[in-house]
Amino acid sequence: MKIEHIKVLVSRPSRNFVTLKIITDSGIYGLGDATVNGREMAVVAYLKEHVVPCLLGRDPHQIEDIWQYLYKGAYWRRGPITMAAIAAVDMALWDIKGKIAGLPVYQLLGGKSRKGITAYAHANGATIDETLENLGKFIKQGFKAVRLQCAIPGLEDTYGTLGKKKDYFELQSDRPLPPEQLWSTSKYMNFITELFKQARAEYGYDIQLVHDVHSRLTPIESAQLGKLLEPYKLMFLEDASPADNQDGYQIIRNHTTTPLAIGEIFNTVWDAKDLITNQTIDYLRIAATHGGGITPLKKISDFAAMYNIRMAPHGAPDLSPICHAAHAHFNIWAPNFGVQEFIGFGTEALNKVFSHPLSFDNGYILLEDKPGLGVDYNEEEALKYEYKRSYLPVTRLEDGTLWYW
Ligand code: CS2
Ligand code: MG
């Protein structure tokens, strides 16, 4: 069997997605997600110009060799663009292998380790009351874990809240330049613990709570926040601080027992190696699309498991249903799976372009048995949704200093 044709497909059903379609000479094809939010066309160019020519004529069964060829053979290794391109190839090849074998990908990884995939929802609001009202709704839907994000008084925009938008998909701005938002660590630190104090007072301790700091704090500020939140027993505090310097997490660890999660922007194991071996984190959030695909995710997961670190793959709206399906196959297998971020199955437009084998029931994501990843992509429908350049916001402190968004 040979790779005969490859399509790099770009569409914007509610938001931009880049999808790779690898077609073999037998007609069997596989799909992979190559979406990097705000940098989509960089991955398109990398795939079209530098990856596709190398793959035509190759044996699609050789997933590992092709991964090594695209990684080591790139010479300029690592980075979000390179690894998203490799990820899309990897996912598509696992999809093809499963279709040939007549098995869902999770069976090729090692079979099911659990009945369902524990998911966490996103409860957010303009006020604590609104956020807690939404928390209550998710508890009623059976979620075992919920992320809480609330607007910070005195700040016009706060990460993780909708502001005047109706849903996350509207948040992808198509403004000609990145929208700028303000951040104040002191306003945030003086407010956020109250959200969790009231959440526990109203709903008790059975529901698992997470919170995404989105890299806004320094390590010592993260340590302060972790200590302040200890009475409210979070499942984890996500992206407390950037981990470009992985040693920074030792500072946080020295001061607080609040569990720590990080990894959605990581693209190889090297971004997490010291965090894992020093056991300064508790959950690793690497996404199949950003981390090079299913092949490395399995290896990283086994490495992390040696240090009692659980996997909590990134599950934001800017990952396509193909990535969410790949995560489901990984999650149902992974011995050290922890929890999957779940923001629902998206909009009508999205579901006209993408089909997937996922459903949700009483707090668990369920995976229907279909060969491969169990996904498909309607190319004709996708043509109706034209790509529009969009940017993630940029954040500044109140004095104008450029900060992490
Ligand atoms: C967030 C993401 O879901 C999360 O944890 O950090 O929504 C993140 O903001 C987006 O993926 C950025 O594109
Ligand atoms: Mg996050």
Tab-separated table of N, CA and C in Angstrom, residues 12-144:
chain	number	residue	atom	x	y	z
A	12	ARG	N	-13.575	27.219	7.890
A	12	ARG	CA	-13.892	27.993	9.091
A	12	ARG	C	-15.343	27.788	9.517
A	13	PRO	N	-15.739	26.535	9.814
A	13	PRO	CA	-17.089	26.279	10.346
A	13	PRO	C	-17.118	26.770	11.802
A	14	SER	N	-17.446	28.046	11.993
A	14	SER	CA	-17.469	28.742	13.291
A	14	SER	C	-16.084	29.201	13.719
A	15	ARG	N	-15.036	28.459	13.296
A	15	ARG	CA	-13.669	28.969	13.550
A	15	ARG	C	-12.740	28.237	12.597
A	16	ASN	N	-11.503	28.709	12.459
A	16	ASN	CA	-10.589	28.114	11.474
A	16	ASN	C	-10.119	26.736	11.921
A	17	PHE	N	-10.086	25.780	10.990
A	17	PHE	CA	-9.487	24.468	11.245
A	17	PHE	C	-8.655	24.066	10.032
A	18	VAL	N	-7.531	23.409	10.307
A	18	VAL	CA	-6.691	22.866	9.228
A	18	VAL	C	-6.718	21.346	9.363
A	19	THR	N	-7.095	20.679	8.285
A	19	THR	CA	-7.258	19.221	8.324
A	19	THR	C	-6.412	18.576	7.227
A	20	LEU	N	-5.678	17.537	7.596
A	20	LEU	CA	-4.863	16.808	6.621
A	20	LEU	C	-5.582	15.516	6.238
A	21	LYS	N	-5.651	15.259	4.939
A	21	LYS	CA	-6.291	14.030	4.457
A	21	LYS	C	-5.264	13.248	3.661
A	22	ILE	N	-4.884	12.072	4.137
A	22	ILE	CA	-3.901	11.227	3.454
A	22	ILE	C	-4.654	10.084	2.784
A	23	ILE	N	-4.522	9.993	1.443
A	23	ILE	CA	-5.286	9.007	0.679
A	23	ILE	C	-4.332	7.957	0.100
A	24	THR	N	-4.626	6.689	0.347
A	24	THR	CA	-3.738	5.623	-0.130
A	24	THR	C	-4.200	5.121	-1.509
A	25	ASP	N	-3.324	4.319	-2.136
A	25	ASP	CA	-3.666	3.804	-3.475
A	25	ASP	C	-4.788	2.778	-3.410
A	26	SER	N	-5.178	2.385	-2.195
A	26	SER	CA	-6.314	1.460	-2.068
A	26	SER	C	-7.623	2.229	-1.893
A	27	GLY	N	-7.507	3.562	-1.781
A	27	GLY	CA	-8.703	4.377	-1.561
A	27	GLY	C	-8.981	4.655	-0.098
A	28	ILE	N	-8.337	3.841	0.802
A	28	ILE	CA	-8.508	4.126	2.244
A	28	ILE	C	-7.811	5.453	2.568
A	29	TYR	N	-8.469	6.286	3.357
A	29	TYR	CA	-7.829	7.564	3.716
A	29	TYR	C	-7.876	7.774	5.227
A	30	GLY	N	-6.991	8.667	5.674
A	30	GLY	CA	-6.948	9.005	7.095
A	30	GLY	C	-6.972	10.513	7.264
A	31	LEU	N	-7.450	10.953	8.445
A	31	LEU	CA	-7.582	12.392	8.711
A	31	LEU	C	-6.758	12.781	9.934
A	32	GLY	N	-6.194	13.990	9.881
A	32	GLY	CA	-5.436	14.502	11.029
A	32	GLY	C	-5.720	15.978	11.224
A	33	ASP	N	-5.647	16.434	12.477
A	33	ASP	CA	-5.875	17.843	12.801
A	33	ASP	C	-4.536	18.569	12.821
A	34	ALA	N	-4.465	19.710	12.122
A	34	ALA	CA	-3.221	20.505	12.051
A	34	ALA	C	-3.481	21.951	12.449
A	35	THR	N	-4.444	22.155	13.340
A	35	THR	CA	-4.871	23.517	13.662
A	35	THR	C	-4.038	24.145	14.776
A	36	VAL	N	-3.381	25.268	14.459
A	36	VAL	CA	-2.729	26.069	15.503
A	36	VAL	C	-3.424	27.426	15.499
A	37	ASN	N	-4.203	27.677	16.530
A	37	ASN	CA	-5.072	28.845	16.608
A	37	ASN	C	-4.282	30.146	16.400
A	38	GLY	N	-4.619	30.865	15.339
A	38	GLY	CA	-3.947	32.143	15.075
A	38	GLY	C	-2.714	32.026	14.195
A	39	ARG	N	-2.268	30.809	13.933
A	39	ARG	CA	-1.109	30.588	13.057
A	39	ARG	C	-1.415	29.488	12.039
A	40	GLU	N	-2.689	29.355	11.675
A	40	GLU	CA	-3.132	28.231	10.835
A	40	GLU	C	-2.346	28.125	9.522
A	41	MET	N	-2.160	29.243	8.845
A	41	MET	CA	-1.584	29.177	7.494
A	41	MET	C	-0.093	28.838	7.516
A	42	ALA	N	0.544	29.034	8.661
A	42	ALA	CA	1.954	28.621	8.776
A	42	ALA	C	2.045	27.101	8.695
A	43	VAL	N	1.096	26.426	9.309
A	43	VAL	CA	1.105	24.953	9.279
A	43	VAL	C	0.721	24.462	7.880
A	44	VAL	N	-0.211	25.180	7.257
A	44	VAL	CA	-0.614	24.814	5.878
A	44	VAL	C	0.609	24.858	4.960
A	45	ALA	N	1.372	25.946	5.065
A	45	ALA	CA	2.566	26.086	4.204
A	45	ALA	C	3.592	24.999	4.529
A	46	TYR	N	3.796	24.746	5.822
A	46	TYR	CA	4.780	23.725	6.231
A	46	TYR	C	4.394	22.365	5.657
A	47	LEU	N	3.110	22.056	5.725
A	47	LEU	CA	2.656	20.760	5.206
A	47	LEU	C	2.796	20.701	3.687
A	48	LYS	N	2.227	21.709	3.011
A	48	LYS	CA	2.170	21.670	1.543
A	48	LYS	C	3.569	21.687	0.925
A	49	GLU	N	4.409	22.581	1.442
A	49	GLU	CA	5.716	22.828	0.806
A	49	GLU	C	6.772	21.824	1.244
A	50	HIS	N	6.700	21.412	2.535
A	50	HIS	CA	7.855	20.669	3.075
A	50	HIS	C	7.546	19.241	3.494
A	51	VAL	N	6.280	18.907	3.710
A	51	VAL	CA	5.972	17.554	4.215
A	51	VAL	C	5.365	16.683	3.116
A	52	VAL	N	4.343	17.204	2.434
A	52	VAL	CA	3.607	16.393	1.438
A	52	VAL	C	4.548	15.753	0.413
A	53	PRO	N	5.479	16.497	-0.189
A	53	PRO	CA	6.344	15.870	-1.213
A	53	PRO	C	7.118	14.653	-0.685
A	54	CYS	N	7.457	14.704	0.631
A	54	CYS	CA	8.255	13.602	1.216
A	54	CYS	C	7.406	12.365	1.484
A	55	LEU	N	6.102	12.526	1.556
A	55	LEU	CA	5.248	11.395	1.968
A	55	LEU	C	4.705	10.605	0.783
A	56	LEU	N	4.570	11.266	-0.347
A	56	LEU	CA	3.938	10.574	-1.498
A	56	LEU	C	4.762	9.345	-1.880
A	57	GLY	N	4.056	8.207	-2.003
A	57	GLY	CA	4.731	6.961	-2.381
A	57	GLY	C	5.172	6.123	-1.193
A	58	ARG	N	5.123	6.684	0.014
A	58	ARG	CA	5.560	5.937	1.204
A	58	ARG	C	4.494	4.944	1.649
A	59	ASP	N	4.927	3.977	2.465
A	59	ASP	CA	4.015	2.971	3.022
A	59	ASP	C	3.319	3.563	4.251
A	60	PRO	N	2.005	3.741	4.225
A	60	PRO	CA	1.305	4.386	5.355
A	60	PRO	C	1.364	3.582	6.644
A	61	HIS	N	1.750	2.286	6.517
A	61	HIS	CA	1.842	1.461	7.732
A	61	HIS	C	2.992	1.914	8.627
A	62	GLN	N	3.991	2.568	8.017
A	62	GLN	CA	5.218	2.878	8.766
A	62	GLN	C	5.066	4.151	9.582
A	63	ILE	N	4.154	4.116	10.540
A	63	ILE	CA	3.854	5.306	11.350
A	63	ILE	C	5.089	5.803	12.092
A	64	GLU	N	5.794	4.880	12.749
A	64	GLU	CA	6.946	5.304	13.570
A	64	GLU	C	8.056	5.864	12.684
A	65	ASP	N	8.364	5.154	11.589
A	65	ASP	CA	9.481	5.610	10.741
A	65	ASP	C	9.158	6.964	10.122
A	66	ILE	N	7.902	7.146	9.715
A	66	ILE	CA	7.514	8.437	9.120
A	66	ILE	C	7.580	9.536	10.177
A	67	TRP	N	7.187	9.200	11.433
A	67	TRP	CA	7.265	10.213	12.492
A	67	TRP	C	8.717	10.632	12.703
A	68	GLN	N	9.620	9.638	12.810
A	68	GLN	CA	11.045	9.927	13.023
A	68	GLN	C	11.612	10.704	11.832
A	69	TYR	N	11.163	10.333	10.633
A	69	TYR	CA	11.661	11.009	9.422
A	69	TYR	C	11.284	12.495	9.462
A	70	LEU	N	10.013	12.778	9.839
A	70	LEU	CA	9.534	14.170	9.851
A	70	LEU	C	10.109	14.954	11.031
A	71	TYR	N	10.458	14.222	12.143
A	71	TYR	CA	10.984	14.925	13.316
A	71	TYR	C	12.503	15.118	13.182
A	72	LYS	N	13.226	13.997	13.135
A	72	LYS	CA	14.703	14.113	13.053
A	72	LYS	C	15.103	14.672	11.694
A	73	GLY	N	14.378	14.243	10.684
A	73	GLY	CA	14.724	14.653	9.319
A	73	GLY	C	14.501	16.127	9.067
A	74	ALA	N	13.732	16.796	9.947
A	74	ALA	CA	13.472	18.239	9.752
A	74	ALA	C	14.719	19.049	10.050
A	75	TYR	N	15.606	18.475	10.801
A	75	TYR	CA	16.804	19.156	11.314
A	75	TYR	C	16.406	20.279	12.277
A	76	TRP	N	15.505	21.170	11.811
A	76	TRP	CA	15.003	22.253	12.680
A	76	TRP	C	13.862	21.676	13.506
A	77	ARG	N	14.226	20.953	14.571
A	77	ARG	CA	13.241	20.162	15.298
A	77	ARG	C	12.381	21.022	16.222
A	78	ARG	N	11.245	20.415	16.654
A	78	ARG	CA	10.367	20.977	17.676
A	78	ARG	C	9.644	22.252	17.217
A	79	GLY	N	8.900	22.868	18.109
A	79	GLY	CA	8.147	24.084	17.770
A	79	GLY	C	6.715	23.774	17.378
A	80	PRO	N	5.786	24.716	17.650
A	80	PRO	CA	4.351	24.468	17.436
A	80	PRO	C	3.966	24.202	15.991
A	81	ILE	N	4.624	24.835	15.049
A	81	ILE	CA	4.224	24.653	13.649
A	81	ILE	C	4.680	23.286	13.136
A	82	THR	N	5.955	22.988	13.345
A	82	THR	CA	6.491	21.692	12.921
A	82	THR	C	5.720	20.539	13.546
A	83	MET	N	5.482	20.640	14.864
A	83	MET	CA	4.876	19.505	15.571
A	83	MET	C	3.398	19.343	15.249
A	84	ALA	N	2.713	20.435	14.905
A	84	ALA	CA	1.305	20.313	14.483
A	84	ALA	C	1.240	19.632	13.122
A	85	ALA	N	2.203	19.944	12.263
A	85	ALA	CA	2.236	19.299	10.947
A	85	ALA	C	2.508	17.803	11.100
A	86	ILE	N	3.476	17.474	11.940
A	86	ILE	CA	3.785	16.052	12.181
A	86	ILE	C	2.592	15.359	12.826
A	87	ALA	N	1.932	16.065	13.743
A	87	ALA	CA	0.765	15.495	14.441
A	87	ALA	C	-0.326	15.094	13.461
A	88	ALA	N	-0.583	15.971	12.502
A	88	ALA	CA	-1.671	15.685	11.552
A	88	ALA	C	-1.351	14.445	10.723
A	89	VAL	N	-0.088	14.320	10.322
A	89	VAL	CA	0.319	13.116	9.581
A	89	VAL	C	0.140	11.888	10.462
A	90	ASP	N	0.591	12.002	11.700
A	90	ASP	CA	0.538	10.857	12.631
A	90	ASP	C	-0.900	10.410	12.876
A	91	MET	N	-1.780	11.360	13.155
A	91	MET	CA	-3.190	11.003	13.412
A	91	MET	C	-3.784	10.324	12.181
A	92	ALA	N	-3.483	10.877	10.994
A	92	ALA	CA	-4.059	10.319	9.755
A	92	ALA	C	-3.559	8.891	9.531
A	93	LEU	N	-2.294	8.624	9.853
A	93	LEU	CA	-1.747	7.273	9.644
A	93	LEU	C	-2.321	6.268	10.633
A	94	TRP	N	-2.569	6.726	11.876
A	94	TRP	CA	-3.246	5.834	12.845
A	94	TRP	C	-4.678	5.559	12.374
A	95	ASP	N	-5.306	6.572	11.793
A	95	ASP	CA	-6.674	6.410	11.267
A	95	ASP	C	-6.678	5.348	10.161
A	96	ILE	N	-5.697	5.441	9.265
A	96	ILE	CA	-5.590	4.473	8.160
A	96	ILE	C	-5.318	3.073	8.694
A	97	LYS	N	-4.376	2.979	9.660
A	97	LYS	CA	-4.021	1.650	10.183
A	97	LYS	C	-5.228	0.988	10.832
A	98	GLY	N	-6.011	1.788	11.559
A	98	GLY	CA	-7.203	1.231	12.201
A	98	GLY	C	-8.219	0.767	11.168
A	99	LYS	N	-8.371	1.554	10.107
A	99	LYS	CA	-9.337	1.175	9.062
A	99	LYS	C	-8.913	-0.124	8.380
A	100	ILE	N	-7.604	-0.251	8.132
A	100	ILE	CA	-7.111	-1.498	7.502
A	100	ILE	C	-7.331	-2.692	8.425
A	101	ALA	N	-7.061	-2.469	9.721
A	101	ALA	CA	-7.196	-3.569	10.703
A	101	ALA	C	-8.654	-3.829	11.061
A	102	GLY	N	-9.538	-2.861	10.722
A	102	GLY	CA	-10.954	-2.993	11.097
A	102	GLY	C	-11.156	-2.814	12.596
A	103	LEU	N	-10.252	-2.022	13.204
A	103	LEU	CA	-10.308	-1.808	14.666
A	103	LEU	C	-10.260	-0.317	15.011
A	104	PRO	N	-10.925	0.106	16.081
A	104	PRO	CA	-10.741	1.479	16.559
A	104	PRO	C	-9.307	1.659	17.063
A	105	VAL	N	-8.768	2.852	16.924
A	105	VAL	CA	-7.359	3.090	17.272
A	105	VAL	C	-7.055	2.672	18.707
A	106	TYR	N	-8.004	2.855	19.640
A	106	TYR	CA	-7.687	2.519	21.040
A	106	TYR	C	-7.336	1.035	21.179
A	107	GLN	N	-7.904	0.186	20.316
A	107	GLN	CA	-7.560	-1.251	20.380
A	107	GLN	C	-6.100	-1.481	19.978
A	108	LEU	N	-5.633	-0.641	19.050
A	108	LEU	CA	-4.225	-0.784	18.601
A	108	LEU	C	-3.260	-0.269	19.676
A	109	LEU	N	-3.754	0.611	20.560
A	109	LEU	CA	-2.902	1.167	21.625
A	109	LEU	C	-2.790	0.190	22.791
A	110	GLY	N	-3.835	-0.669	22.952
A	110	GLY	CA	-3.777	-1.592	24.081
A	110	GLY	C	-5.139	-1.875	24.688
A	111	GLY	N	-6.195	-1.348	24.061
A	111	GLY	CA	-7.551	-1.656	24.535
A	111	GLY	C	-8.023	-0.725	25.635
A	112	LYS	N	-9.269	-0.943	26.055
A	112	LYS	CA	-9.906	-0.044	27.032
A	112	LYS	C	-9.360	-0.275	28.436
A	113	SER	N	-9.146	0.830	29.156
A	113	SER	CA	-8.743	0.744	30.567
A	113	SER	C	-9.850	1.254	31.475
A	114	ARG	N	-10.991	1.721	30.889
A	114	ARG	CA	-12.064	2.310	31.699
A	114	ARG	C	-13.344	2.335	30.888
A	115	LYS	N	-14.464	2.514	31.605
A	115	LYS	CA	-15.773	2.433	30.923
A	115	LYS	C	-16.095	3.700	30.137
A	116	GLY	N	-15.550	4.835	30.640
A	116	GLY	CA	-15.827	6.111	29.974
A	116	GLY	C	-14.727	7.101	30.327
A	117	ILE	N	-14.753	8.242	29.667
A	117	ILE	CA	-13.684	9.242	29.813
A	117	ILE	C	-14.211	10.391	30.663
A	118	THR	N	-13.741	10.492	31.903
A	118	THR	CA	-14.200	11.579	32.786
A	118	THR	C	-13.864	12.930	32.176
A	119	ALA	N	-14.911	13.782	32.097
A	119	ALA	CA	-14.743	15.081	31.433
A	119	ALA	C	-14.923	16.212	32.439
A	120	TYR	N	-14.271	17.340	32.139
A	120	TYR	CA	-14.596	18.536	32.926
A	120	TYR	C	-15.155	19.618	32.021
A	121	ALA	N	-16.227	20.272	32.512
A	121	ALA	CA	-16.910	21.317	31.747
A	121	ALA	C	-16.317	22.673	32.121
A	122	HIS	N	-16.715	23.689	31.392
A	122	HIS	CA	-16.288	25.071	31.647
A	122	HIS	C	-17.464	25.864	32.190
A	123	ALA	N	-17.402	26.243	33.472
A	123	ALA	CA	-18.425	27.154	34.014
A	123	ALA	C	-17.768	28.525	34.140
A	124	ASN	N	-18.380	29.511	33.511
A	124	ASN	CA	-17.816	30.850	33.645
A	124	ASN	C	-18.953	31.846	33.811
A	125	GLY	N	-18.590	33.078	34.189
A	125	GLY	CA	-19.632	34.087	34.368
A	125	GLY	C	-19.057	35.465	34.560
A	126	ALA	N	-19.928	36.452	34.414
A	126	ALA	CA	-19.523	37.849	34.611
A	126	ALA	C	-19.407	38.156	36.103
A	127	THR	N	-20.089	37.319	36.918
A	127	THR	CA	-20.034	37.489	38.377
A	127	THR	C	-19.865	36.111	39.025
A	128	ILE	N	-19.571	36.122	40.322
A	128	ILE	CA	-19.468	34.847	41.046
A	128	ILE	C	-20.817	34.131	41.014
A	129	ASP	N	-21.892	34.889	41.230
A	129	ASP	CA	-23.226	34.264	41.219
A	129	ASP	C	-23.499	33.558	39.889
A	130	GLU	N	-23.199	34.242	38.783
A	130	GLU	CA	-23.464	33.642	37.457
A	130	GLU	C	-22.584	32.418	37.234
A	131	THR	N	-21.343	32.502	37.666
A	131	THR	CA	-20.429	31.357	37.509
A	131	THR	C	-20.932	30.161	38.304
A	132	LEU	N	-21.380	30.414	39.541
A	132	LEU	CA	-21.857	29.319	40.394
A	132	LEU	C	-23.189	28.764	39.884
A	133	GLU	N	-23.997	29.622	39.275
A	133	GLU	CA	-25.244	29.129	38.667
A	133	GLU	C	-24.904	28.149	37.534
A	134	ASN	N	-23.901	28.492	36.752
A	134	ASN	CA	-23.486	27.605	35.652
A	134	ASN	C	-22.840	26.333	36.196
A	135	LEU	N	-22.107	26.457	37.308
A	135	LEU	CA	-21.537	25.259	37.954
A	135	LEU	C	-22.670	24.300	38.323
A	136	GLY	N	-23.738	24.858	38.884
A	136	GLY	CA	-24.872	24.016	39.280
A	136	GLY	C	-25.483	23.280	38.096
A	137	LYS	N	-25.557	23.975	36.956
A	137	LYS	CA	-26.122	23.346	35.746
A	137	LYS	C	-25.270	22.136	35.329
A	138	PHE	N	-23.939	22.278	35.401
A	138	PHE	CA	-23.067	21.174	34.969
A	138	PHE	C	-23.112	20.019	35.962
A	139	ILE	N	-23.268	20.350	37.235
A	139	ILE	CA	-23.399	19.279	38.234
A	139	ILE	C	-24.660	18.474	37.925
A	140	LYS	N	-25.737	19.175	37.573
A	140	LYS	CA	-26.998	18.488	37.225
A	140	LYS	C	-26.826	17.601	35.973
A	141	GLN	N	-25.915	18.018	35.081
A	141	GLN	CA	-25.705	17.212	33.852
A	141	GLN	C	-24.823	15.987	34.136
A	142	GLY	N	-24.338	15.898	35.390
A	142	GLY	CA	-23.574	14.710	35.765
A	142	GLY	C	-22.075	14.861	35.722
A	143	PHE	N	-21.585	16.066	35.419
A	143	PHE	CA	-20.134	16.257	35.387
A	143	PHE	C	-19.539	15.983	36.766
A	144	LYS	N	-18.376	15.290	36.766
A	144	LYS	CA	-17.669	15.000	38.015
A	144	LYS	C	-16.643	16.094	38.316
